[in-house]
PDB file of C-alpha atoms and ligand atoms in Angstrom:
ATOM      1  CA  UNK V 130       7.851  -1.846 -39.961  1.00 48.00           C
ATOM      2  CA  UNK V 131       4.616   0.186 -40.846  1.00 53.00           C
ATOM      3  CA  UNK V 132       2.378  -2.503 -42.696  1.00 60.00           C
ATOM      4  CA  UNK V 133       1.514  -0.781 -46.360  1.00 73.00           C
ATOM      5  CA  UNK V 134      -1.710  -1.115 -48.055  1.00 94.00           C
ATOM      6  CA  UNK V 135      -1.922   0.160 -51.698  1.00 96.00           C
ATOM      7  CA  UNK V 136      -4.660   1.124 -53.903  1.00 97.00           C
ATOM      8  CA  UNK V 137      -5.380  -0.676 -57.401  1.00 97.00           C
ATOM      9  CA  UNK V 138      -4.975   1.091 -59.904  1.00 98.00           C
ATOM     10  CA  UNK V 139      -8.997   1.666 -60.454  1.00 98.00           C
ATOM     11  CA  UNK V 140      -9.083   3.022 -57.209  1.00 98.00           C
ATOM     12  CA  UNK V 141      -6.135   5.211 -57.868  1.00 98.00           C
ATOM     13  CA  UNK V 142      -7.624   7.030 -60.763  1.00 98.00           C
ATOM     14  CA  UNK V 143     -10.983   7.154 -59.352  1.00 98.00           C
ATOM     15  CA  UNK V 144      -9.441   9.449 -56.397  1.00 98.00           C
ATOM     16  CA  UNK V 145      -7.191  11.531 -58.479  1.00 98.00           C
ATOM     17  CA  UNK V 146     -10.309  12.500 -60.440  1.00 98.00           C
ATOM     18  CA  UNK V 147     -12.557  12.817 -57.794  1.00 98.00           C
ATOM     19  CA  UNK V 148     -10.346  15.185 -56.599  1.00 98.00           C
ATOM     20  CA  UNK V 149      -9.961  17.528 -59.743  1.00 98.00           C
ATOM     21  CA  UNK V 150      -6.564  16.003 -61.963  1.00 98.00           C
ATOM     22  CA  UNK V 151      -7.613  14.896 -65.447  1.00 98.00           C
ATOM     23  CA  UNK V 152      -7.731  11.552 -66.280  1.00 98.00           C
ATOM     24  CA  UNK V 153      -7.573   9.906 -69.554  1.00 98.00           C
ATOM     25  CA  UNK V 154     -11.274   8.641 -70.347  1.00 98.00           C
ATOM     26  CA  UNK V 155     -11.512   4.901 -68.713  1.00 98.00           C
ATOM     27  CA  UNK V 156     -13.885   2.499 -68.578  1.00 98.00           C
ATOM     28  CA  UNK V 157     -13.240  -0.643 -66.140  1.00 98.00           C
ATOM     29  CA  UNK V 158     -14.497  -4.483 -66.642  1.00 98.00           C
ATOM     30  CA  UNK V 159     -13.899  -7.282 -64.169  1.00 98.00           C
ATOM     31  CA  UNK V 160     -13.690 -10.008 -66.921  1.00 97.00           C
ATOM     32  CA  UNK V 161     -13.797 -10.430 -70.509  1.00 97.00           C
ATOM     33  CA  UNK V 162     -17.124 -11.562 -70.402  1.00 97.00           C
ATOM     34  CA  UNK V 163     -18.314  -7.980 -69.343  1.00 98.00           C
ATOM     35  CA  UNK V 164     -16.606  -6.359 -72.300  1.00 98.00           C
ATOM     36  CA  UNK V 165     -20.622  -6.181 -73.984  1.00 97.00           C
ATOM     37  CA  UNK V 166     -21.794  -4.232 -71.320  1.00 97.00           C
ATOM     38  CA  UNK V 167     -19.646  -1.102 -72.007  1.00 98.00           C
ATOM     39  CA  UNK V 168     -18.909  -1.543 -76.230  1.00 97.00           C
ATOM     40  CA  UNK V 169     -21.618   0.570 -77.314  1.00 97.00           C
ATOM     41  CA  UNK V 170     -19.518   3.876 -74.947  1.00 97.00           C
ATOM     42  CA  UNK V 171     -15.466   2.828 -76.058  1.00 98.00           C
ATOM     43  CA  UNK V 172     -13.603   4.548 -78.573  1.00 98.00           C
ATOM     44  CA  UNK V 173     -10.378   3.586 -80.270  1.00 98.00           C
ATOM     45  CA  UNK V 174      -7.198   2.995 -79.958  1.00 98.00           C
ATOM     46  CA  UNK V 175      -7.509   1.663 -76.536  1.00 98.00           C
ATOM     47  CA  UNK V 176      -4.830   0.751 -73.735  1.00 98.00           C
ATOM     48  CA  UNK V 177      -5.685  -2.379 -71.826  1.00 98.00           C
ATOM     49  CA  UNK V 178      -4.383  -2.486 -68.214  1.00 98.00           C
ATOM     50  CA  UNK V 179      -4.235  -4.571 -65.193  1.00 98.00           C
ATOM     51  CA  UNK V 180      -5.938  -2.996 -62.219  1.00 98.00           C
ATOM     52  CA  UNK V 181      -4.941  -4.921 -59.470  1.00 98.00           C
ATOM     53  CA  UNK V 182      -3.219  -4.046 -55.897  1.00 96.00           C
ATOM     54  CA  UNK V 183      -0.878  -6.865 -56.321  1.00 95.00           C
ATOM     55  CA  UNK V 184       0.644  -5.543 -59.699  1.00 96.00           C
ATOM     56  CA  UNK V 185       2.078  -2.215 -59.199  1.00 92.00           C
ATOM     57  CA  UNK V 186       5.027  -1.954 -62.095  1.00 93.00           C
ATOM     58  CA  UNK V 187       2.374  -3.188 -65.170  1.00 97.00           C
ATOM     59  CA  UNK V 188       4.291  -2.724 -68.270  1.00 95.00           C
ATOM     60  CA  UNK V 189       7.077  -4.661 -66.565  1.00 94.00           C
ATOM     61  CA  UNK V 190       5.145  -7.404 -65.966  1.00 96.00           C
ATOM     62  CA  UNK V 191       3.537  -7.026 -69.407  1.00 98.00           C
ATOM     63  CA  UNK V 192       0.906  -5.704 -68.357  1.00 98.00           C
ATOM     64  CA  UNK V 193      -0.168  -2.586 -70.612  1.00 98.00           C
ATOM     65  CA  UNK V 194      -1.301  -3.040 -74.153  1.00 98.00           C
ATOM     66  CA  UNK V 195      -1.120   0.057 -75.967  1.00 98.00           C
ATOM     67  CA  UNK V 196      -2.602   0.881 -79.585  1.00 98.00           C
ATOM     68  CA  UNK V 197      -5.473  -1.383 -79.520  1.00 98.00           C
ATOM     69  CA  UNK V 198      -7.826  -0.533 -82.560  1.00 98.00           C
ATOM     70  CA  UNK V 199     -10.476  -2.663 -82.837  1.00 98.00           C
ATOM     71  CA  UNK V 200     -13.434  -4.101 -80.840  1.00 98.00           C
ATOM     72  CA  UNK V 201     -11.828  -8.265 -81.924  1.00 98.00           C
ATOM     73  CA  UNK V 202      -8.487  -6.997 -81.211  1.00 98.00           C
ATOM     74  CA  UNK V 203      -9.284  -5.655 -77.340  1.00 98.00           C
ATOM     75  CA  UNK V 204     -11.002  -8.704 -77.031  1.00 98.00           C
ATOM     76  CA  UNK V 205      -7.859 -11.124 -78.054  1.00 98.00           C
ATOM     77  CA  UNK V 206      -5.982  -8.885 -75.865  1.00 98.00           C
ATOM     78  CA  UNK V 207      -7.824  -9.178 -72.811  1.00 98.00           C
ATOM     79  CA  UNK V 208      -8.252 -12.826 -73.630  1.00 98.00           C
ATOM     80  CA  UNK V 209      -4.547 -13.246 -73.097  1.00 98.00           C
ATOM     81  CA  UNK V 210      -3.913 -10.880 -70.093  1.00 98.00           C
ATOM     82  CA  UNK V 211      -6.683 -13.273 -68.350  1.00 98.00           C
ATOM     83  CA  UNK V 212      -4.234 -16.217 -69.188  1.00 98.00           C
ATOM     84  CA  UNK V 213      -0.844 -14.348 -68.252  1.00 98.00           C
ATOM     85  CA  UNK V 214      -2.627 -13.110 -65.248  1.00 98.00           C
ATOM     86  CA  UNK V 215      -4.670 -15.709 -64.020  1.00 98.00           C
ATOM     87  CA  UNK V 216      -2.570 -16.039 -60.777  1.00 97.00           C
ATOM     88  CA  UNK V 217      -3.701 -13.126 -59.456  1.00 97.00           C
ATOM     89  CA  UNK V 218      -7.039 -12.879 -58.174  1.00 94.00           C
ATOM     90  CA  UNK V 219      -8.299  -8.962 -57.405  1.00 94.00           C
ATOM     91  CA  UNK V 220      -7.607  -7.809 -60.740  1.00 98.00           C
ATOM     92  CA  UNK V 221     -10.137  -5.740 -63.163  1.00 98.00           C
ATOM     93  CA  UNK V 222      -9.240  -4.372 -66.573  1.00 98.00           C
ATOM     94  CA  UNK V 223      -8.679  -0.842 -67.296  1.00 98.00           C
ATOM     95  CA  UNK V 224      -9.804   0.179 -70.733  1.00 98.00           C
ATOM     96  CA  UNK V 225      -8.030   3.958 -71.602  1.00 98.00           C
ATOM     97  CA  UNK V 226      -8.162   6.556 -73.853  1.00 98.00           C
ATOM     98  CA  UNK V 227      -4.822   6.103 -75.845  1.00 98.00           C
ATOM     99  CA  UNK V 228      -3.357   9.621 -75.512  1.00 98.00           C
ATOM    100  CA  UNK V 229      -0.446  11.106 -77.937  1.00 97.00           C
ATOM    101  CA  UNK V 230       1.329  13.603 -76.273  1.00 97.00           C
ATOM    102  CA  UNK V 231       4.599  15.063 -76.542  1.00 96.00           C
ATOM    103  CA  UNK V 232       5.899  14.662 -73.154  1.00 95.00           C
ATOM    104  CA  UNK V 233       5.678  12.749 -70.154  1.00 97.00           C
ATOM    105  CA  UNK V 234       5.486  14.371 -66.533  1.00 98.00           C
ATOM    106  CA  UNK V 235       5.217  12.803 -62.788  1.00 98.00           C
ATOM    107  CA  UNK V 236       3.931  14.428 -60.336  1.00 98.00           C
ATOM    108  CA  UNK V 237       3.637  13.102 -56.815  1.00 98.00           C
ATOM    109  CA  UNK V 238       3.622  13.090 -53.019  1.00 98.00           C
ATOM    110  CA  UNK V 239       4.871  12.008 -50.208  1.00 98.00           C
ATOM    111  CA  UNK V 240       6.271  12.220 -46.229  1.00 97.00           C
ATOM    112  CA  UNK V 241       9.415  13.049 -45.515  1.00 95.00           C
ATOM    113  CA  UNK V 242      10.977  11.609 -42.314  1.00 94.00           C
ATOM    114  CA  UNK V 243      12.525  14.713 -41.567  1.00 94.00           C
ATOM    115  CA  UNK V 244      10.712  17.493 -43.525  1.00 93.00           C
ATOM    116  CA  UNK V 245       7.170  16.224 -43.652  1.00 96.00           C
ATOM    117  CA  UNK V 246       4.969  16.246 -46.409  1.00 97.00           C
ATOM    118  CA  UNK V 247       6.800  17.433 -49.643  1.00 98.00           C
ATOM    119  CA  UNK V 248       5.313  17.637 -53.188  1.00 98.00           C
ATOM    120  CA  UNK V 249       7.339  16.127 -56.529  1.00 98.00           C
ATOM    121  CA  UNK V 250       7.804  17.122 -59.783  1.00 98.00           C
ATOM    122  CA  UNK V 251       9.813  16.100 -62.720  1.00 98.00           C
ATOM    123  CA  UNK V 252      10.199  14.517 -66.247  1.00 96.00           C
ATOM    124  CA  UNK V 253       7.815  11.481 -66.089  1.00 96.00           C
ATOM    125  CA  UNK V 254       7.186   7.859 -67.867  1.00 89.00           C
ATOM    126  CA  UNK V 255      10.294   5.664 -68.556  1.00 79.00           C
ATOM    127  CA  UNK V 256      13.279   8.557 -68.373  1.00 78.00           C
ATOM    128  CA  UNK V 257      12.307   9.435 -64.594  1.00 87.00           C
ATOM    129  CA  UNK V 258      14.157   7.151 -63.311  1.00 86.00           C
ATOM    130  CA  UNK V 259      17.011   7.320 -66.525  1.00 87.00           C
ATOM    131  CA  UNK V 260      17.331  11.056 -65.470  1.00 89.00           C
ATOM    132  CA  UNK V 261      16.092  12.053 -62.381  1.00 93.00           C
ATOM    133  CA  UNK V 262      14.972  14.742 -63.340  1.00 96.00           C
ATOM    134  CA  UNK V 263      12.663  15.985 -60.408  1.00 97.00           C
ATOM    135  CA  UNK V 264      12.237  18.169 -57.590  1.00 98.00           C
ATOM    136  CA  UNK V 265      10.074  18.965 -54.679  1.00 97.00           C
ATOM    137  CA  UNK V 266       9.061  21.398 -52.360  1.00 98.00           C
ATOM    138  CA  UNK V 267       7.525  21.919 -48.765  1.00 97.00           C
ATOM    139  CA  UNK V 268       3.852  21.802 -48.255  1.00 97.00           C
ATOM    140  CA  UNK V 269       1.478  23.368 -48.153  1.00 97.00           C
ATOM    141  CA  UNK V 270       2.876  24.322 -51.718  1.00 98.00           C
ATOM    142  CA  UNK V 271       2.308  28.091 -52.721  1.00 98.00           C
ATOM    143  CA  UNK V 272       1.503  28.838 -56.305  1.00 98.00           C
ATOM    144  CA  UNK V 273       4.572  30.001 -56.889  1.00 98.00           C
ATOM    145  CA  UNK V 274       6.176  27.330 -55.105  1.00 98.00           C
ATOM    146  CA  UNK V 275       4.608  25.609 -58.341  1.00 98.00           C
ATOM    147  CA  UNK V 276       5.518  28.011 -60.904  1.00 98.00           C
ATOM    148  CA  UNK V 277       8.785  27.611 -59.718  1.00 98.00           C
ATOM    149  CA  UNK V 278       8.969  23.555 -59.446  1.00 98.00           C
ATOM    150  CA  UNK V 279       8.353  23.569 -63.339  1.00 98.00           C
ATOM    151  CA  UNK V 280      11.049  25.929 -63.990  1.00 97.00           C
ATOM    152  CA  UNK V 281      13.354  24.190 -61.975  1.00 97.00           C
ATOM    153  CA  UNK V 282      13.831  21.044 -64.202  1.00 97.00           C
ATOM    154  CA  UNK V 283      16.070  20.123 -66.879  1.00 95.00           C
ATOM    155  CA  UNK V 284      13.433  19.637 -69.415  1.00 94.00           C
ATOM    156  CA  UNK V 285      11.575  23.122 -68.792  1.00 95.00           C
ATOM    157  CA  UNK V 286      12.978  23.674 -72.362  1.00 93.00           C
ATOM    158  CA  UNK V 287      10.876  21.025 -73.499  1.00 92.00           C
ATOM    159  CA  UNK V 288       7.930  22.850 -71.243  1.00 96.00           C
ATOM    160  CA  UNK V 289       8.384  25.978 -73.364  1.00 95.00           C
ATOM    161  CA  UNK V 290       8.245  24.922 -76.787  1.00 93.00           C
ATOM    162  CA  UNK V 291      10.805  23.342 -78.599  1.00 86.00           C
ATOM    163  CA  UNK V 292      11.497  22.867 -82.151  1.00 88.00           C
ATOM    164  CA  UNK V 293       7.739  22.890 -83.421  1.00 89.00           C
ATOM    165  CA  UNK V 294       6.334  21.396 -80.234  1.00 92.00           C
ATOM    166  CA  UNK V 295       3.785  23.563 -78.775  1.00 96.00           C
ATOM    167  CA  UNK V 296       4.693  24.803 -75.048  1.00 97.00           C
ATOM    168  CA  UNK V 297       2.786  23.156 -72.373  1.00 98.00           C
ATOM    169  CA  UNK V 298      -0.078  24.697 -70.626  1.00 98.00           C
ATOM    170  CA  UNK V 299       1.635  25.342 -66.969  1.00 98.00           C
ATOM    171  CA  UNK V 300      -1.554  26.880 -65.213  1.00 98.00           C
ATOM    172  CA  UNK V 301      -3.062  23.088 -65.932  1.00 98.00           C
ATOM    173  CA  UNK V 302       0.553  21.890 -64.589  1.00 98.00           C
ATOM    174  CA  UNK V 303      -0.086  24.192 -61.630  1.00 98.00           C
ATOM    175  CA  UNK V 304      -3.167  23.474 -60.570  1.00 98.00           C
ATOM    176  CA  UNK V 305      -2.564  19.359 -60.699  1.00 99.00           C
ATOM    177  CA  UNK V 306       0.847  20.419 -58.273  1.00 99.00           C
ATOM    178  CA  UNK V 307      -1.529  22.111 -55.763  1.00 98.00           C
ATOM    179  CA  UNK V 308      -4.021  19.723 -55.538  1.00 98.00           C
ATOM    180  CA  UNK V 309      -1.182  16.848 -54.910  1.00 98.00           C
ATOM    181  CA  UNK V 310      -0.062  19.060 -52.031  1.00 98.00           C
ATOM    182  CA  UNK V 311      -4.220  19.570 -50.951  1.00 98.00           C
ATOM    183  CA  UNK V 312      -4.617  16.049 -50.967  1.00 98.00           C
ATOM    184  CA  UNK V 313      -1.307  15.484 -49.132  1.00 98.00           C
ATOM    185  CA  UNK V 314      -2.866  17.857 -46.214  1.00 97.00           C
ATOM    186  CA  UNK V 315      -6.058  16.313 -46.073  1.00 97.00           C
ATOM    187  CA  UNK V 316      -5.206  12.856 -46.247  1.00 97.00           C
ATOM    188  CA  UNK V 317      -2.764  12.027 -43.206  1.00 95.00           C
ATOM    189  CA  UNK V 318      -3.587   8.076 -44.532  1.00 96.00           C
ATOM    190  CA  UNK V 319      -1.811   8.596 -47.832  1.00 97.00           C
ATOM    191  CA  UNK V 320       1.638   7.625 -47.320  1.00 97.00           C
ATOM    192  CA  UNK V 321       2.837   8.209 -50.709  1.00 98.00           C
ATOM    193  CA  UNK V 322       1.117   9.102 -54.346  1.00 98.00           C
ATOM    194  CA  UNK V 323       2.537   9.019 -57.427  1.00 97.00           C
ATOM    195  CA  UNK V 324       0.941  10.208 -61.135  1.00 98.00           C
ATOM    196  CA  UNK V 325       2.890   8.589 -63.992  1.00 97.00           C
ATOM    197  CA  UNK V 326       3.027   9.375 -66.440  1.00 98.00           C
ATOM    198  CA  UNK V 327       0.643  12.877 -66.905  1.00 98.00           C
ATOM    199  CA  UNK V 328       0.738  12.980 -70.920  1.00 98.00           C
ATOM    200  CA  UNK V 329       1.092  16.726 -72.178  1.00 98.00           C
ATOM    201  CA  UNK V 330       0.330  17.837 -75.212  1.00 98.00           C
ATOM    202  CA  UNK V 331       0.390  22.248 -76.010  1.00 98.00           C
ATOM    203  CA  UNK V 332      -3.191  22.347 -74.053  1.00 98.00           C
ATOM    204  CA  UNK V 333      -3.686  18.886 -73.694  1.00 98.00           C
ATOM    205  CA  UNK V 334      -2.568  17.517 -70.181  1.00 98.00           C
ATOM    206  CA  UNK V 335      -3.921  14.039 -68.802  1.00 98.00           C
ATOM    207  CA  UNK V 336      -2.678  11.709 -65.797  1.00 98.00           C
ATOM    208  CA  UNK V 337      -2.920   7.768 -67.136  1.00 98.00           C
ATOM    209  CA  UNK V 338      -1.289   5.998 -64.404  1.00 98.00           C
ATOM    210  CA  UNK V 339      -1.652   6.700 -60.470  1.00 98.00           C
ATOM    211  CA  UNK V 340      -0.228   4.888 -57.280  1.00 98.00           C
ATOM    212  CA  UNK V 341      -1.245   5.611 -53.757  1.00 98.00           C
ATOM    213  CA  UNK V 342       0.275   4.156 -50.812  1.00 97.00           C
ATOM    214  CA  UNK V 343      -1.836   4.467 -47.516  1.00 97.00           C
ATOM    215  CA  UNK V 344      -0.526   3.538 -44.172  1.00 92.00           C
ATOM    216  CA  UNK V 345      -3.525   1.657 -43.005  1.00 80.00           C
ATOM    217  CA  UNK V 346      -6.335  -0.437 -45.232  1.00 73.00           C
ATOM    218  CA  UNK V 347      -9.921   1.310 -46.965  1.00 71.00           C
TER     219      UNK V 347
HETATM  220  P1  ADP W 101       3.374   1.263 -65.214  1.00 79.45           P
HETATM  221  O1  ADP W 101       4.010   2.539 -64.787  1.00 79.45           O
HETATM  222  O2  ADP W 101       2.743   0.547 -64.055  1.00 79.45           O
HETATM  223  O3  ADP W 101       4.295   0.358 -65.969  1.00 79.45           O
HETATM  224  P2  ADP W 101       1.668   2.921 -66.974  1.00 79.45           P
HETATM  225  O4  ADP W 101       0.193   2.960 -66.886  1.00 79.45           O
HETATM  226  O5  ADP W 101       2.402   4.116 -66.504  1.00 79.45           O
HETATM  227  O6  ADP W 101       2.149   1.588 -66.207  1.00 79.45           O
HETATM  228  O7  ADP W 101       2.063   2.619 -68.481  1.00 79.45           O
HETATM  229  C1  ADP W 101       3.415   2.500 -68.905  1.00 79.45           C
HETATM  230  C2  ADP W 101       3.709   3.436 -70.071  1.00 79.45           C
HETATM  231  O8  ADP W 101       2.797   3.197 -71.139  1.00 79.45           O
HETATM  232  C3  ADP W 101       3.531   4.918 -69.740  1.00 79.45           C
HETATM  233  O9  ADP W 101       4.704   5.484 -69.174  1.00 79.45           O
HETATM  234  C4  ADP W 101       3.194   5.509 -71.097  1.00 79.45           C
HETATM  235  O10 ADP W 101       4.380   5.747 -71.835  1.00 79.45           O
HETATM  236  C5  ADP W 101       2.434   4.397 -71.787  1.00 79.45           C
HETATM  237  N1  ADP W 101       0.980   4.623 -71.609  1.00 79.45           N
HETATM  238  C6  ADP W 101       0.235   4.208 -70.557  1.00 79.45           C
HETATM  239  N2  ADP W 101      -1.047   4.594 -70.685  1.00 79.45           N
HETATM  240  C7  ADP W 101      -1.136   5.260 -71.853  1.00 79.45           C
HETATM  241  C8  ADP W 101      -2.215   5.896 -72.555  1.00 79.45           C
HETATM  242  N3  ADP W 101      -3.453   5.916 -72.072  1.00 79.45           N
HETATM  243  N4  ADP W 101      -1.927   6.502 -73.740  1.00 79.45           N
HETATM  244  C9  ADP W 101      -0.681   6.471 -74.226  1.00 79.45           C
HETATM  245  N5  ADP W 101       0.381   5.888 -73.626  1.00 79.45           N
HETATM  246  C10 ADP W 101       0.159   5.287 -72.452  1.00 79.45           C
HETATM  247 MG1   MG W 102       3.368   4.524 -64.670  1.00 79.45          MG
END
């Protein structure tokens, strides 16, 4: 078997942005006693999560805090992720924008066996796995090969405005699809990558959580 190395989640983010998907704001501290150093820049609520390339599922292992409002209260919370935590040694703390959205998206990559490289695309956060609601496509992914992804799903309804809810901004949509299959073709290291969920919102369209499997270390 291929011997996996993974990126934290830190790392993760850092890349996606780097290469053009919006992020939710972060700001990253090693320990709780760093927390000064970046007060004066946060703004609230907050999500508090583990960064660490041994935890990959974090809200299964309890560790995302969502809804934090206050300075005392991120400090309590990080104050008892060190505790739960404190058998794992690489791990930093991921201080996010808290974004309200009205749907979740995943968006992703990875190689096929058989067909190669193949971009995915599909209803995100908890119901991805509920529904399976996804697709994918060849790349190097065409923008229509994009336009068409979207349209493909079960929850395109959702996509187009439902019941009050503003439709989603597709070009944004597009454009995070293409640069998946951009990064897919550039990096032969990257195994696998994974945005979870992208939080959408009429205009409003931000990746909070990113895996990246690469088949050898960085
Ligand atoms: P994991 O997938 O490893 O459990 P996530 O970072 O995806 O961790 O967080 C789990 C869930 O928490 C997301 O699917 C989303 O519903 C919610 N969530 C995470 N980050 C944010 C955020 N910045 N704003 C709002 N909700 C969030
Ligand atoms: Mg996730």
């Amino acid at each position: 078997m291929v011997k996996e190395f993974i990126m934290d989640l830190v790392d993760a983010l850092n890349f996606i942005n780097k290469h053009g998907i919006p992020t939710a704001r972060y700001w990253v501290v090693s320990k709780l006693g760093d927390l000064d150093k970046v007060k004066a820049d946060l703004t609230f609520p907050l999500v508090v999560k583990i960064s660490s390339r041994e935890v990959v599922h974090k809200s299964d292992l309890g560790g995302v805090v969502t809804d934090i409002r206050t300075y005392d209260e991120l400090k309590r919370t990080i104050k008892m992720l060190e505790e739960r935590f404190s058998h794992v040694s690489d791990k930093k703390w991921l201080l996010q924008e808290m974004v309200r959205g009205d749907i979740e998206l995943i968006a992703g990559g990875l190689r096929d066996e058989v067909f190669g490289p193949v971009v995915m695309f599909g209803l995100g956060g908890v119901f991805t796995e509920v529904y399976g609601d996804v697709t994918f496509r060849l790349t190097p992914l065409t923008i229509d090969d994009a336009y068409n992804m979207i349209s493909s799903i079960k929850a395109r309804v959702l996509l187009d405005g439902y019941r009050g809810i503003p439709p989603i901004n597709k070009e944004k949509i597009v454009s995070i699809l293409l640069k998946v299959s951009e990064i897919m073709s550039s990096y032969e290291e990257i195994k696998e990558i994974d945005i979870n969920p992208i939080i959408c919102k009429g205009d409003m369209v931000k990746a909070v959580d990113a895996r990246i499997v690469l088949s050898k270390g960085y």
